[in-house]
mmCIF file of C-alpha atoms in Angstrom:
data_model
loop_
_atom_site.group_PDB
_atom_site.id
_atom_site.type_symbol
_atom_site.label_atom_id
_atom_site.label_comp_id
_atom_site.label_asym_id
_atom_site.label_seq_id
_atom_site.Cartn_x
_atom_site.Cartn_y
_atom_site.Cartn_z
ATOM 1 C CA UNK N 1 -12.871 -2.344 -34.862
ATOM 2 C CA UNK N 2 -13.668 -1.735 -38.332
ATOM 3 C CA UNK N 3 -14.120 1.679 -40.099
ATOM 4 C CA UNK N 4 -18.119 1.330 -40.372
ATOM 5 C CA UNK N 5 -18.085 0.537 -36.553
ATOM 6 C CA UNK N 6 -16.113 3.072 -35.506
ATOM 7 C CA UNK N 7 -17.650 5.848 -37.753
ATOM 8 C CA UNK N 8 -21.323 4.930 -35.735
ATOM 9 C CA UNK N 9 -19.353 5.605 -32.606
ATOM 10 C CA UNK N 10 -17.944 8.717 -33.365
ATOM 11 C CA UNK N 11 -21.422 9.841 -34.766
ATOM 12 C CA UNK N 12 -23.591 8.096 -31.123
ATOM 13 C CA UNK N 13 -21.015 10.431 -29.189
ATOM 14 C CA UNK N 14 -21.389 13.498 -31.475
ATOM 15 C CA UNK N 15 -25.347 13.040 -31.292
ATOM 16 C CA UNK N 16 -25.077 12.528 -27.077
ATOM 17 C CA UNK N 17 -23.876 15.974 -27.476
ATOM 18 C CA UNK N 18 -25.884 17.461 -29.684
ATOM 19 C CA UNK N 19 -28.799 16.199 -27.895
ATOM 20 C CA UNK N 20 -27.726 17.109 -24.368
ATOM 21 C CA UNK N 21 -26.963 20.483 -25.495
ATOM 22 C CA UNK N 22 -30.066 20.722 -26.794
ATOM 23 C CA UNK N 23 -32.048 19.722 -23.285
ATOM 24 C CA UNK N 24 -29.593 21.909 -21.663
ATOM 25 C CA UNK N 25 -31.303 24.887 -23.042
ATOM 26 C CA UNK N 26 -34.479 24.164 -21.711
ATOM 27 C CA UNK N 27 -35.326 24.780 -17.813
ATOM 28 C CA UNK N 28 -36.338 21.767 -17.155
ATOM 29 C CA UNK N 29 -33.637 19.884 -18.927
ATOM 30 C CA UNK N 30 -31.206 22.006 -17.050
ATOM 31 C CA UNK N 31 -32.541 20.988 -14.265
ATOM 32 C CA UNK N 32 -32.381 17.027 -14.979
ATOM 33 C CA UNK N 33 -29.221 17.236 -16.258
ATOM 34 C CA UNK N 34 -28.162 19.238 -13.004
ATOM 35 C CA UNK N 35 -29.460 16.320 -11.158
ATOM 36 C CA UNK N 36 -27.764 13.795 -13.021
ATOM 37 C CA UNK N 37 -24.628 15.358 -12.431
ATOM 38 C CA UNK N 38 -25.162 15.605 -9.016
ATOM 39 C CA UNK N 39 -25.678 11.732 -8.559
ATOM 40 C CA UNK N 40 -22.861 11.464 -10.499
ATOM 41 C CA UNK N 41 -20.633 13.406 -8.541
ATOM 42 C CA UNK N 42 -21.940 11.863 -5.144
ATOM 43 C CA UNK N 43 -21.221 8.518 -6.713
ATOM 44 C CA UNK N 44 -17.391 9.386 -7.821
ATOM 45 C CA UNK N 45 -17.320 10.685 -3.870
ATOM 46 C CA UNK N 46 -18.373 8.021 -2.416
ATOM 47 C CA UNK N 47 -15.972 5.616 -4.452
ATOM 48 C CA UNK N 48 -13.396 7.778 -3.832
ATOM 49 C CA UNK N 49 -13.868 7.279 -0.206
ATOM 50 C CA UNK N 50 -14.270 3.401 -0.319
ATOM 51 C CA UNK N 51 -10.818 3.523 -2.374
ATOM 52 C CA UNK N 52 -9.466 5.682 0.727
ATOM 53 C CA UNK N 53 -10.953 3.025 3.357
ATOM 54 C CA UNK N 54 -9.914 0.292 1.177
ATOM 55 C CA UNK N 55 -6.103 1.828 0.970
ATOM 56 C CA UNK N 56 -5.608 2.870 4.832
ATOM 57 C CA UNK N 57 -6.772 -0.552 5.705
ATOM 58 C CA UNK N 58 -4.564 -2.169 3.479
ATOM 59 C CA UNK N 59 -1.295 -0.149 4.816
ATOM 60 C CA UNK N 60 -2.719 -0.678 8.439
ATOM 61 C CA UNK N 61 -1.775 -4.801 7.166
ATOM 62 C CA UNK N 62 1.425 -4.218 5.773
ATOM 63 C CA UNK N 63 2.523 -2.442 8.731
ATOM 64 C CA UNK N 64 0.942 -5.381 10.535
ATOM 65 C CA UNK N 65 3.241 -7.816 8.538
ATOM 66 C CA UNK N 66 6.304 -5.562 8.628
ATOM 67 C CA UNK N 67 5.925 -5.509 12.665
ATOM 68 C CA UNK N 68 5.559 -9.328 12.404
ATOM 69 C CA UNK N 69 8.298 -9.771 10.094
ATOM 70 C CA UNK N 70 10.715 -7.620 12.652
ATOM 71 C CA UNK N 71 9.565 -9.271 15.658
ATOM 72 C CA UNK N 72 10.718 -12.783 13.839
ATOM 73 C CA UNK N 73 13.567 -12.141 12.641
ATOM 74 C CA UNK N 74 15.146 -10.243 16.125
ATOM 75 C CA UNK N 75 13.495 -13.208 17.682
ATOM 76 C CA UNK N 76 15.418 -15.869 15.321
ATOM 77 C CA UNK N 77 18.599 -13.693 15.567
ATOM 78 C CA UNK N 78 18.569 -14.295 19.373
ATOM 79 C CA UNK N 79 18.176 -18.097 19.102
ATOM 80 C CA UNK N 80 21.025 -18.001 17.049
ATOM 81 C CA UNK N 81 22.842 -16.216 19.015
ATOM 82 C CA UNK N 82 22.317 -18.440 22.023
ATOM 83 C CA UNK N 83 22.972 -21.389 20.014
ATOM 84 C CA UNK N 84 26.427 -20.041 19.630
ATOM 85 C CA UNK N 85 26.891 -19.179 22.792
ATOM 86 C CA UNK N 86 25.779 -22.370 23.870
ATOM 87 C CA UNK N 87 27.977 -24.809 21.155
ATOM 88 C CA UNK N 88 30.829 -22.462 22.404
ATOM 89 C CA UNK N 89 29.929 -23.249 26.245
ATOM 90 C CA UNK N 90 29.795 -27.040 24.962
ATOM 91 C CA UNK N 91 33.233 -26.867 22.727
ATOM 92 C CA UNK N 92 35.034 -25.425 25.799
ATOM 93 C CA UNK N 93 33.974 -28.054 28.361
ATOM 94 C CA UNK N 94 34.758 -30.951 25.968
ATOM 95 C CA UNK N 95 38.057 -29.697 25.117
ATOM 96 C CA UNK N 96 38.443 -29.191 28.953
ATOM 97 C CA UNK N 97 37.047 -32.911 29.236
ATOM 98 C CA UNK N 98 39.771 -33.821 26.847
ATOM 99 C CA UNK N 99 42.375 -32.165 28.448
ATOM 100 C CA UNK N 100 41.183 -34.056 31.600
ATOM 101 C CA UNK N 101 41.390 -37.295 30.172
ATOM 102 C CA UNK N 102 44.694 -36.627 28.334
ATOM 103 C CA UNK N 103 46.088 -35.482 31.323
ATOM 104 C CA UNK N 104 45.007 -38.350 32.982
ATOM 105 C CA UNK N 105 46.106 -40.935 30.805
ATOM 106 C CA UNK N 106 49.566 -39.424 30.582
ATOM 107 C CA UNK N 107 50.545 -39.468 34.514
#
């Protein structure tokens, strides 16, 4: 932003002020300006509460996905676990197998 540029804005904020000081004094001014504020303030509210809808629904879904993300991971921890327990069942019986046919072959 140039110099020239930003000396206009500087003076379009100063004169905003000077001129809403100036309808400020006056009742009816007052009055508008009151209402302006008003809507403003009911607007900030009511994005403030969107934001807070917005925000509890979004940690109701990560909550969601961390639930999720438990339930599959105890879930793949148990097929592991009987995949183990299963290889080992299978490991024993061949080596019994083995043991069989060794056994056998030696008499």
């Amino acid at each position: 932003m140039t110099v020239k540029k930003f000396g206009w804005f500087v003076l379009g904020i100063a004169g905003g002020f000077v001129v809403a000081h100036l309808v400020n004094k006056d009742p009816r001014g007052h009055e508008l300006l009151s209402q302006v504020d008003a809507r403003i303030g009911e607007f900030t509210d009511r994005m403030g509460d969107a934001y807070r809808d917005q925000e509890a629904q979004f940690v109701g879904l990560v909550a969601e996905a961390k639930d999720a993300v438990a339930g599959t991971a105890a879930a793949a921890q148990d097929a592991a676990s009987d995949a183990r327990a299963s290889a080992a069942e299978a490991a024993a019986k061949a080596a019994d197998a083995a043991k069989n046919v060794t056994a056998t072959l030696t008499d």
